[in-house]
Amino acid sequence: MSRPLTHTTALSPAWALPLHLLRTAWADQPFDELSSYVSGLAQSHLLDVVGDRVEGLSRVDPAAGSAGMLPELVRLLRRLAGPHPAAEVLSLLTTAPGDSSSLPPVPAVRADVAEAGWGVVIRDPGTREALCLTCVLPHPDVIRWRLRGVADCPVVPQPAGPSEALAELGRAVVEAADLIERSASGGGTSTHLDLHANVTRLPAGLPSRVLELVDRIDRVETITSVALARPGDGVDPATREPILRRLVAVKDAARRSAVAAAGEAALREAGRR
């Protein structure tokens, strides 16, 4: 049986890291912008390097934390950019409660993502070697990163395009309309649902379609967070659970679509496609 939803399904703010990585490696974002984004996620950064000794992993010094990890990830992405779809090289990994169908069939990667709630995989389509990056927050001011080498990583299941992802988000919100309305009213109180409560920090230069998709994702994030924080509001628990589970799954799938679409745009901008 899949685990029930609890008080939150929000991904770490670090989920947007692949957007910053691809804009730095394949487009025109300065490396300092990437460093600033990552350093702003927490005051302290710890790094564990585990798994197979694949290309690039030996040059990462765990003692240097994220500062020593990022340049190697950017170099690797620049080397791998080419004719393959962006999502075969750089992918966001997410796992909705009870659903790991979007993850590659690598037990160690699935375990890392299940613990963290999200991850990034950088994969060489030629050799099938990959790096999987995840992070957890053992303390509000500390991020512990894990960089795992994978000697043989199959292609990550490919996400839908941004138009399809937007349509799926719209359908999921329509299906959850009653729950949203009752959560917005606080079950009869005057509480206001702020649909802009969650705003993802994004790099410059993203396509308008991706920006629209992330804005819709942020709105759904607010809806699910408020609904989960008020288990006594809205419809009965047996009805709430599948509604919220679908919102979470569709929202996270849309995040994967946003990363894939942004990667394709960055490769075209760099003239690598």
XYZ file of C-alpha atoms in Angstrom:
273
model
C 0.000 0.000 0.000
C 1.309 3.462 -0.862
C 2.049 5.807 1.990
C -0.584 8.445 2.733
C -0.043 12.119 2.138
C 0.792 13.969 5.333
C 1.327 17.657 6.123
C 3.386 18.554 3.070
C 4.357 17.407 -0.403
C 6.422 20.457 -1.304
C 9.760 19.762 -2.929
C 12.844 21.494 -1.627
C 13.378 24.924 -3.232
C 16.478 23.301 -4.709
C 14.308 21.421 -7.254
C 15.006 24.244 -9.747
C 18.750 23.475 -9.701
C 18.693 21.707 -13.113
C 17.221 24.867 -14.676
C 20.179 26.864 -13.359
C 22.646 24.150 -14.404
C 21.410 23.969 -17.984
C 21.299 27.751 -18.404
C 24.894 27.931 -17.142
C 26.235 25.042 -19.217
C 24.228 25.439 -22.437
C 23.183 29.084 -22.551
C 24.430 32.415 -21.256
C 23.964 32.445 -17.489
C 27.222 33.414 -15.718
C 28.651 30.766 -13.407
C 28.434 33.255 -10.526
C 24.640 33.206 -10.850
C 24.616 29.436 -10.417
C 26.941 29.653 -7.408
C 24.800 32.374 -5.858
C 21.625 30.342 -6.312
C 23.089 27.235 -4.661
C 24.807 29.103 -1.819
C 21.534 30.896 -1.095
C 19.725 27.629 -0.430
C 21.375 27.204 2.982
C 24.170 28.567 5.166
C 26.176 25.312 5.148
C 26.634 22.679 2.462
C 27.930 19.152 3.035
C 28.732 16.717 0.239
C 28.847 12.918 0.147
C 30.353 11.274 -2.943
C 29.228 7.673 -3.348
C 28.624 4.949 -5.911
C 30.550 3.904 -9.021
C 33.696 5.748 -10.085
C 32.360 7.199 -13.300
C 33.656 10.045 -15.476
C 33.876 13.288 -13.543
C 33.322 11.859 -10.084
C 37.022 11.489 -9.276
C 37.540 15.236 -9.768
C 34.923 16.190 -7.172
C 36.355 16.903 -3.719
C 33.776 16.170 -0.989
C 35.571 18.541 1.377
C 34.857 21.451 -0.980
C 31.085 20.957 -0.715
C 28.860 22.422 -3.416
C 31.549 24.940 -4.416
C 33.757 22.104 -5.615
C 30.929 20.115 -7.185
C 29.309 22.706 -9.453
C 32.220 23.405 -11.858
C 32.558 19.704 -12.648
C 28.837 19.343 -13.287
C 28.921 22.302 -15.691
C 31.983 20.923 -17.508
C 30.319 17.532 -17.838
C 27.114 19.031 -19.235
C 29.055 21.089 -21.779
C 30.862 17.973 -22.955
C 27.668 15.951 -23.270
C 25.617 18.561 -25.145
C 24.878 17.333 -28.638
C 22.298 15.623 -30.828
C 20.491 13.738 -28.063
C 17.304 15.131 -26.478
C 18.107 17.328 -23.503
C 16.130 15.085 -21.144
C 18.411 12.156 -22.006
C 21.358 14.177 -20.694
C 19.871 16.218 -17.836
C 16.661 15.265 -16.060
C 14.777 16.239 -12.937
C 13.751 13.196 -10.902
C 10.694 13.256 -8.647
C 8.725 10.601 -6.826
C 5.138 11.239 -5.858
C 3.891 9.220 -2.874
C 3.522 5.627 -3.990
C 4.702 6.317 -7.560
C 8.258 5.865 -8.805
C 7.387 5.266 -12.478
C 9.299 8.378 -13.586
C 12.602 7.117 -12.140
C 15.239 5.029 -13.906
C 15.283 1.370 -12.776
C 18.422 1.776 -10.649
C 17.771 0.756 -7.013
C 20.359 3.101 -5.486
C 19.017 6.089 -7.447
C 15.439 5.252 -6.496
C 16.443 5.019 -2.830
C 18.251 8.386 -2.958
C 15.295 10.123 -4.621
C 12.799 8.503 -2.257
C 14.752 9.912 0.683
C 15.208 13.397 -0.787
C 11.920 13.719 -2.698
C 13.697 14.847 -5.858
C 17.004 14.538 -7.703
C 18.975 15.475 -10.804
C 20.556 12.967 -13.161
C 23.272 13.896 -15.656
C 23.735 11.030 -18.104
C 26.156 10.278 -20.925
C 23.992 8.797 -23.719
C 27.073 7.177 -25.266
C 28.503 5.327 -22.264
C 25.317 5.226 -20.106
C 27.381 6.504 -17.172
C 25.555 8.996 -14.976
C 25.746 11.202 -11.923
C 22.710 11.461 -9.664
C 22.528 14.462 -7.335
C 20.103 14.658 -4.407
C 19.959 16.636 -1.186
C 18.279 16.546 2.214
C 17.972 19.178 4.935
C 19.077 17.688 8.273
C 18.794 21.212 9.705
C 17.066 24.360 8.334
C 20.465 25.970 7.741
C 22.256 22.886 6.377
C 21.992 21.017 3.077
C 23.586 17.600 2.731
C 24.182 16.825 -0.930
C 24.771 13.311 -2.251
C 26.487 12.834 -5.606
C 26.202 9.232 -6.760
C 28.055 7.682 -9.668
C 26.089 5.153 -11.728
C 28.008 2.941 -14.153
C 24.971 1.870 -16.198
C 21.950 4.191 -16.149
C 19.081 3.608 -18.600
C 17.322 6.564 -20.189
C 15.090 8.320 -17.700
C 11.389 8.096 -18.717
C 10.788 11.118 -20.915
C 8.329 13.788 -19.717
C 5.457 15.303 -21.666
C 5.848 18.588 -23.525
C 4.952 21.876 -21.792
C 1.597 22.223 -23.580
C 0.481 18.772 -22.472
C 1.780 19.429 -18.952
C -0.189 22.691 -18.757
C -3.336 20.907 -19.905
C -2.857 18.159 -17.310
C -2.368 20.751 -14.568
C -5.554 22.500 -15.659
C -7.555 19.271 -15.614
C -6.216 18.324 -12.176
C -7.152 21.723 -10.758
C -10.666 21.470 -12.223
C -11.059 18.041 -10.621
C -9.957 19.512 -7.285
C -12.164 22.608 -7.547
C -14.371 21.773 -4.555
C -11.394 21.035 -2.321
C -9.654 24.225 -3.471
C -12.731 26.336 -2.795
C -13.193 24.952 0.709
C -9.464 25.291 1.509
C -9.521 28.891 0.258
C -12.410 29.707 2.575
C -10.777 27.898 5.484
C -13.842 25.753 6.010
C -16.006 28.757 6.780
C -13.380 31.188 8.106
C -12.150 34.335 6.383
C -8.699 32.881 5.571
C -7.403 33.981 2.154
C -5.622 31.558 -0.160
C -2.600 33.396 -1.563
C -1.943 31.780 -4.928
C 1.456 33.484 -5.122
C 2.716 32.181 -1.783
C 5.226 29.900 -3.515
C 7.494 31.522 -6.083
C 10.331 29.467 -7.551
C 13.615 31.302 -8.076
C 14.406 30.877 -11.768
C 17.364 31.748 -13.989
C 17.040 34.422 -16.647
C 16.405 33.538 -20.274
C 13.837 30.753 -19.890
C 11.223 30.434 -22.654
C 7.853 32.024 -21.952
C 6.154 28.617 -22.100
C 8.408 27.335 -19.334
C 7.785 30.442 -17.224
C 4.035 29.991 -17.649
C 4.323 26.344 -16.643
C 6.379 27.064 -13.515
C 3.963 29.826 -12.496
C 1.076 27.341 -12.726
C 3.129 24.786 -10.768
C 3.743 27.327 -8.006
C 0.012 28.017 -7.767
C -0.793 24.313 -7.469
C 1.970 24.004 -4.857
C 0.161 26.608 -2.758
C -3.159 24.823 -3.175
C -1.802 21.453 -2.071
C 0.209 22.928 0.807
C -2.816 24.787 2.198
C -5.121 21.782 1.780
C -2.667 19.487 3.561
C -2.171 21.984 6.376
C -5.941 21.978 7.016
C -6.972 18.318 7.203
C -10.299 19.293 8.801
C -11.332 21.552 5.924
C -12.861 20.602 2.618
C -14.153 17.179 1.641
C -13.874 14.028 3.739
C -10.438 12.332 4.082
C -11.314 9.377 1.854
C -12.117 11.787 -0.973
C -9.292 14.257 -0.258
C -6.524 11.661 -0.560
C -6.872 10.737 -4.260
C -7.531 14.372 -5.203
C -4.372 15.588 -3.508
C -2.359 12.604 -4.728
C -3.271 13.443 -8.341
C -2.424 17.134 -7.841
C 0.996 16.189 -6.455
C 1.740 13.706 -9.251
C 0.669 16.102 -12.021
C 2.524 19.026 -10.431
C 5.789 17.085 -10.205
C 5.383 15.737 -13.747
C 5.006 19.338 -14.911
C 8.285 20.212 -13.200
C 10.016 17.471 -15.174
C 8.426 18.823 -18.360
C 9.636 22.335 -17.563
C 13.232 21.155 -17.158
C 13.118 19.153 -20.401
C 11.642 22.054 -22.390
C 14.148 24.522 -20.930
C 16.976 22.149 -21.845
C 15.840 21.877 -25.459
C 15.624 25.662 -25.707
C 19.083 26.140 -24.195
C 20.654 23.631 -26.607
C 19.066 25.406 -29.578
C 20.253 28.759 -28.241
C 23.783 27.410 -27.972
C 23.631 25.980 -31.500
C 24.183 22.442 -30.233
C 21.004 21.009 -31.816
